[in-house]
Coordinates of C-alpha atoms in Angstrom, one line a residue:
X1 CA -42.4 96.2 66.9
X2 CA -39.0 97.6 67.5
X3 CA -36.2 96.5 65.8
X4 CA -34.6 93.8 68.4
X5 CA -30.8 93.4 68.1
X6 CA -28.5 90.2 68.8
X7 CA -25.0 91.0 69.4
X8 CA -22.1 89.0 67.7
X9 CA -21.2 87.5 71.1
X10 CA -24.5 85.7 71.6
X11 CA -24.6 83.9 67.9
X12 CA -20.8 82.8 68.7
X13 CA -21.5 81.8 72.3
X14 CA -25.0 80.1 71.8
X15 CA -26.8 78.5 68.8
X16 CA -28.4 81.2 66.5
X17 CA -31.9 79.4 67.3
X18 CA -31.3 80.3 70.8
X19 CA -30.1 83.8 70.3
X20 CA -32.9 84.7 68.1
X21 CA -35.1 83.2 70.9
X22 CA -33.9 85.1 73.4
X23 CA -34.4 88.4 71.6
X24 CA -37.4 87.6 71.2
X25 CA -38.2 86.5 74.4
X26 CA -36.7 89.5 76.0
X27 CA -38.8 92.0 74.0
X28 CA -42.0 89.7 74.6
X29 CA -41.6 90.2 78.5
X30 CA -40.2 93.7 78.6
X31 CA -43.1 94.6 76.2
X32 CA -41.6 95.6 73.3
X33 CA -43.7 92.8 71.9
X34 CA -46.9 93.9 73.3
X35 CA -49.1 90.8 73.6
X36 CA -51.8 90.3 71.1
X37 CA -49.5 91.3 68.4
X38 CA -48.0 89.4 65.7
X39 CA -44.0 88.6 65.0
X40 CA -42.4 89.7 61.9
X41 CA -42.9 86.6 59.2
X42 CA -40.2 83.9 58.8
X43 CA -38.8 85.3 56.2
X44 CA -38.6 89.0 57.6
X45 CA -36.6 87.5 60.6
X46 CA -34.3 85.3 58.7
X47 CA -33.3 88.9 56.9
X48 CA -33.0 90.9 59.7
X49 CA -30.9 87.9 62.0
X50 CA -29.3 86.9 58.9
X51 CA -30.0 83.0 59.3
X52 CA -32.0 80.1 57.2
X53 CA -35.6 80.3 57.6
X54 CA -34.8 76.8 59.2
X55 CA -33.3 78.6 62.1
X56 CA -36.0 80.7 62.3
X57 CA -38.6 78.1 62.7
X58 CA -36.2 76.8 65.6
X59 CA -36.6 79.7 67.7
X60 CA -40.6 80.1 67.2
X61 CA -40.7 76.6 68.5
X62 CA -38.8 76.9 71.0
X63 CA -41.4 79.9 71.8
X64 CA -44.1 78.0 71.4
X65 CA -43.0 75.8 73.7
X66 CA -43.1 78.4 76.4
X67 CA -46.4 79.6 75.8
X68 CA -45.1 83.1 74.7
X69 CA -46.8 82.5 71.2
X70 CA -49.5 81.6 69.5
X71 CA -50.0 80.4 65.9
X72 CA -48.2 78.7 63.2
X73 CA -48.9 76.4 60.2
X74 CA -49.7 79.1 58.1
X75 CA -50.5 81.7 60.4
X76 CA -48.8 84.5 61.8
X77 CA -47.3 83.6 65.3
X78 CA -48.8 86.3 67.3
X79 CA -47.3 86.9 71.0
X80 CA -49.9 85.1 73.7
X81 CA -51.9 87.2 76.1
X82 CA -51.3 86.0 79.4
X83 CA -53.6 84.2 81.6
X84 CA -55.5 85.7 84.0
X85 CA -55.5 83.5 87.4
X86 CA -58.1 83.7 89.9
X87 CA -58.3 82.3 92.7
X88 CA -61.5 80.9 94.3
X89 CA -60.6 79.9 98.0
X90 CA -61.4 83.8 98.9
X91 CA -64.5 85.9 98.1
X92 CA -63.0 89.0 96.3
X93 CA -64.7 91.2 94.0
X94 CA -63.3 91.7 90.8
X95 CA -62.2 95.2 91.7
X96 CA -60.1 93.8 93.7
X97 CA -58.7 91.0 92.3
X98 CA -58.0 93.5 89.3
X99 CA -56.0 95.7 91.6
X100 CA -54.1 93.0 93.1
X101 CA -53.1 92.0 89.5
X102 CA -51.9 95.7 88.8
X103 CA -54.5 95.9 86.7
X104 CA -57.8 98.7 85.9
X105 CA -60.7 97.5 86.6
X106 CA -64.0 99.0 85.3
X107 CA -67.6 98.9 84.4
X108 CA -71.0 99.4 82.2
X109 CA -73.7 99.1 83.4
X110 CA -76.2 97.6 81.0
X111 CA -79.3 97.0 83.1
X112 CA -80.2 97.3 86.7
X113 CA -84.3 96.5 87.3
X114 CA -86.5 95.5 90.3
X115 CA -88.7 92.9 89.2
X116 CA -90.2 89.5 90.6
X117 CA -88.1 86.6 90.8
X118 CA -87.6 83.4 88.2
X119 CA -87.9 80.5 89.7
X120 CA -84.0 79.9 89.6
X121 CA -83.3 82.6 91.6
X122 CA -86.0 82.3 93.8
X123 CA -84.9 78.6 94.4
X124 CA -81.2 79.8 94.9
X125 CA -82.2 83.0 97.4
X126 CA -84.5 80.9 99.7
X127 CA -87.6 83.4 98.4
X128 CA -91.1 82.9 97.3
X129 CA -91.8 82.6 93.4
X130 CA -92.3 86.2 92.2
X131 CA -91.0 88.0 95.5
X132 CA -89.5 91.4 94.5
X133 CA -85.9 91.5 93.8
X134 CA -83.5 93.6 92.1
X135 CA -81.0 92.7 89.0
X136 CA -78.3 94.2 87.4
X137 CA -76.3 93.3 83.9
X138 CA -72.7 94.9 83.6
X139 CA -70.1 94.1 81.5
X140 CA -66.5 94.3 83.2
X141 CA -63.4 95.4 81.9
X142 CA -59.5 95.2 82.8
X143 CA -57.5 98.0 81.0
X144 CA -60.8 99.1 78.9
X145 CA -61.0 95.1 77.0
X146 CA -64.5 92.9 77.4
X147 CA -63.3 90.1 80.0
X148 CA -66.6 89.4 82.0
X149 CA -70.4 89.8 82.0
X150 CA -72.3 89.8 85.5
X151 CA -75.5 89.2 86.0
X152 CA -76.8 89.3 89.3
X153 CA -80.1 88.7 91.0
X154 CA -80.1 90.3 95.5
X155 CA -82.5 90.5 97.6
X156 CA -84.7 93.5 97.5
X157 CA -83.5 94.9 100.8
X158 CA -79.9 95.2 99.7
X159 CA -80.8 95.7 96.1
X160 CA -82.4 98.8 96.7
X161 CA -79.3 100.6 98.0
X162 CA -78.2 100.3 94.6
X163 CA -80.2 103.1 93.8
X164 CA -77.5 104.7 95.7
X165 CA -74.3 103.4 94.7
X166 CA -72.3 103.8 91.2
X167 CA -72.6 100.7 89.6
X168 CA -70.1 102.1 87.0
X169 CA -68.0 103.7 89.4
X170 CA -66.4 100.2 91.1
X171 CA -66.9 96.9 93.1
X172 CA -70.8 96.4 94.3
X173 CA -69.3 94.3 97.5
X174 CA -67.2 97.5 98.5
X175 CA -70.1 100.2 98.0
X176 CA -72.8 97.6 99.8
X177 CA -70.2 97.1 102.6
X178 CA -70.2 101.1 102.9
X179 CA -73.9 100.7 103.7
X180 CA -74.2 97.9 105.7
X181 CA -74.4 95.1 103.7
X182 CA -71.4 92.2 104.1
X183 CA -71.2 89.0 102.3
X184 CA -69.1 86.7 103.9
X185 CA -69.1 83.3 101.9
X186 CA -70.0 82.1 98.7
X187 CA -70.8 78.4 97.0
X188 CA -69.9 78.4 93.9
X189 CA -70.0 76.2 90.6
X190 CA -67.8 76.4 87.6
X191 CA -68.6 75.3 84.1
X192 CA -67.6 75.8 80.1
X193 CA -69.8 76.8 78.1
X194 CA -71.0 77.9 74.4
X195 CA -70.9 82.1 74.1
X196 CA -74.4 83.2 73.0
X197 CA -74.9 85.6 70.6
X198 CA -75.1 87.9 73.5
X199 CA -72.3 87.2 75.6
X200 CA -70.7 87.2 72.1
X201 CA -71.1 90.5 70.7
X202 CA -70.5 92.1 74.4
X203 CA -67.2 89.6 75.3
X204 CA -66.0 90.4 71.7
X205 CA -66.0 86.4 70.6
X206 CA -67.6 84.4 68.2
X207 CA -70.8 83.1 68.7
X208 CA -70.6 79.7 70.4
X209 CA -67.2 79.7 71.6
X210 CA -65.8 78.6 74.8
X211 CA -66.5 80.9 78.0
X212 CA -66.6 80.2 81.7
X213 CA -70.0 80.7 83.4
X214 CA -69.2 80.9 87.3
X215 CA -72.7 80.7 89.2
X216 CA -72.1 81.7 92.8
X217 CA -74.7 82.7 95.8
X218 CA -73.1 84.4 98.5
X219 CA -74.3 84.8 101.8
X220 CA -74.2 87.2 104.8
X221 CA -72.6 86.3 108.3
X222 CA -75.8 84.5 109.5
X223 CA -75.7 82.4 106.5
X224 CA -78.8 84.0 104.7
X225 CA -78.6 84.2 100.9
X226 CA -78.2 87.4 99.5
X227 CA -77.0 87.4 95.9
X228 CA -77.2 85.1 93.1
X229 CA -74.9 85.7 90.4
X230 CA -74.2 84.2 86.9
X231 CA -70.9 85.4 85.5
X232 CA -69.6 84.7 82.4
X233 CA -65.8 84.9 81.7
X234 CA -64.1 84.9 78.3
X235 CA -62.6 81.8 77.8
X236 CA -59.2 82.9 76.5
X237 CA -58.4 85.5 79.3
X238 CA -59.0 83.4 82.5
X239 CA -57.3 80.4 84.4
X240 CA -58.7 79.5 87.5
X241 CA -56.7 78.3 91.0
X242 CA -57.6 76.3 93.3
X243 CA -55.4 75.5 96.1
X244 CA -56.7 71.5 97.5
X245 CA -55.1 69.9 101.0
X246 CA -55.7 66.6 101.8
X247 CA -58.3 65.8 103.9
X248 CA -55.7 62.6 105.5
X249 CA -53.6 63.0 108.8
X250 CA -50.1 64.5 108.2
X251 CA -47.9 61.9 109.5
X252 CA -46.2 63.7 111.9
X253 CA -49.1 64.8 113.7
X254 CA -50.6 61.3 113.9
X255 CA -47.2 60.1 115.6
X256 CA -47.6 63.2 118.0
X257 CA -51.2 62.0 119.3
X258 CA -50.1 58.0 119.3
X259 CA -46.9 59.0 121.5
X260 CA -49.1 62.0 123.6
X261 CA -51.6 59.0 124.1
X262 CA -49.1 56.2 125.2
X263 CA -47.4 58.6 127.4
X264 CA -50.3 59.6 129.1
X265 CA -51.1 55.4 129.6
X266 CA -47.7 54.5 131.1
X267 CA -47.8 57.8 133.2
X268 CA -49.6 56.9 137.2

């Protein structure tokens, strides 16, 4: 970490909790503090600052508080990564929600298969027990880390363009839509749950700790199933948005109808 200076005016103009916290905070979102990386101990910034370790503990806390850092009580605070919203009132790939984040997406491919359909995914693709499909495992990364784990079960007919396409190489939506394919909407579920030793050793977690699993079948413009996915998030890298509107009347367009109505009654 680079050596992060406080002038004189700021520990006579604010208290010295305050300055140090502001140092800090300025180096955490410039990123001289790059995230993931621990602070200098208690006792390292009370030397370099020249305060009580009491002081010290003031401005981590006041950190903390901000949900810039992570840690304490005997560990080493270490500066939070930050979350990773997505929203789900959109279909986007996660190509492009990467890009839209400023972020590099990419991909490995771990499997891609035709074989018959399970029973789950023949249920959720309206198909016949052991009709052919094709599937495909890939592990998804932003800026080269593990974040997400696809696997994905479509229909054979679009599956088989795969063949085709680089599965390493970018979004599956956008080289499908190159070839005809388009999925228009999706239904979606959203649960927590307990990494397996799997999705544990390819997210880079511990075995049984918490991780997203979205499920989602997405359909074409005629409302015919074409995918059915099962993607598994890591747990400390994701927040998911949702934007709700209430399904009541806004008032002022209720009093619009009630006066348009009563007008049109009193007119002859």
């Amino acid at each position: 970490m680079r050596h992060l200076r406080i002038g004189m005016d700021s520990l006579h103009s604010v208290p010295r909790h305050a300055a140090i916290a502001q140092a800090l905070r300025d180096g955490i979102r410039s990123g001289a503090i790059a995230a993931g990386s621990p602070l200098p101990s208690e006792s390292r910034l009370s030397s370099r600052y020249q305060v009580s370790r009491g002081t010290v503990r003031q401005a981590l806390a006041s950190l903390r508080a901000e949900g810039l850092i992570v840690g304490g009580r005997g560990r080493a605070p270490v500066v939070r990564r930050p979350d990773l919203s997505q929203s789900f009132d959109q279909l986007l790939s996660f190509s492009a929600w990467a890009r839209q984040l400023g972020r590099t997406p990419s991909a490995r491919t771990l499997e891609l298969a035709r074989r018959r359909a399970g029973a789950e995914a023949a249920e959720q693709l309206g198909l016949e027990d052991g009709t052919w499909v094709f599937e495909y495992t890939r592990l998804r990364l932003l800026d080269g880390e593990p974040v997400m784990i696809e696997r994905t079960t479509l229909l054979e007919s679009a599956g088989r363009l795969l063949l085709d396409c680089d599965l390493d190489g970018g979004s599956v939506y956008e080289q499908l839509g190159e070839r005809g394919i388009e999925f228009s909407e999706a239904h979606q579920t959203i649960a927590a749950i307990a990494a397996s030793a799997q999705d544990a050793s390819l997210l880079s977690v511990q075995r049984r700790a918490p991780i997203l699993e979205v499920r989602r079948r997405a359909l074409d413009p005629v409302g015919r199933p074409l995918e059915w996915s099962r993607d598994r998030y890591r747990g400390d890298a994701f927040a998911i948005t949702i934007h709700n509107q209430s399904a009541l009347p806004r008032a002022g367009v209720a009093l619009q109808a009630a006066e348009g109505l009563q007008a049109a009654g009193s007119s002859p």
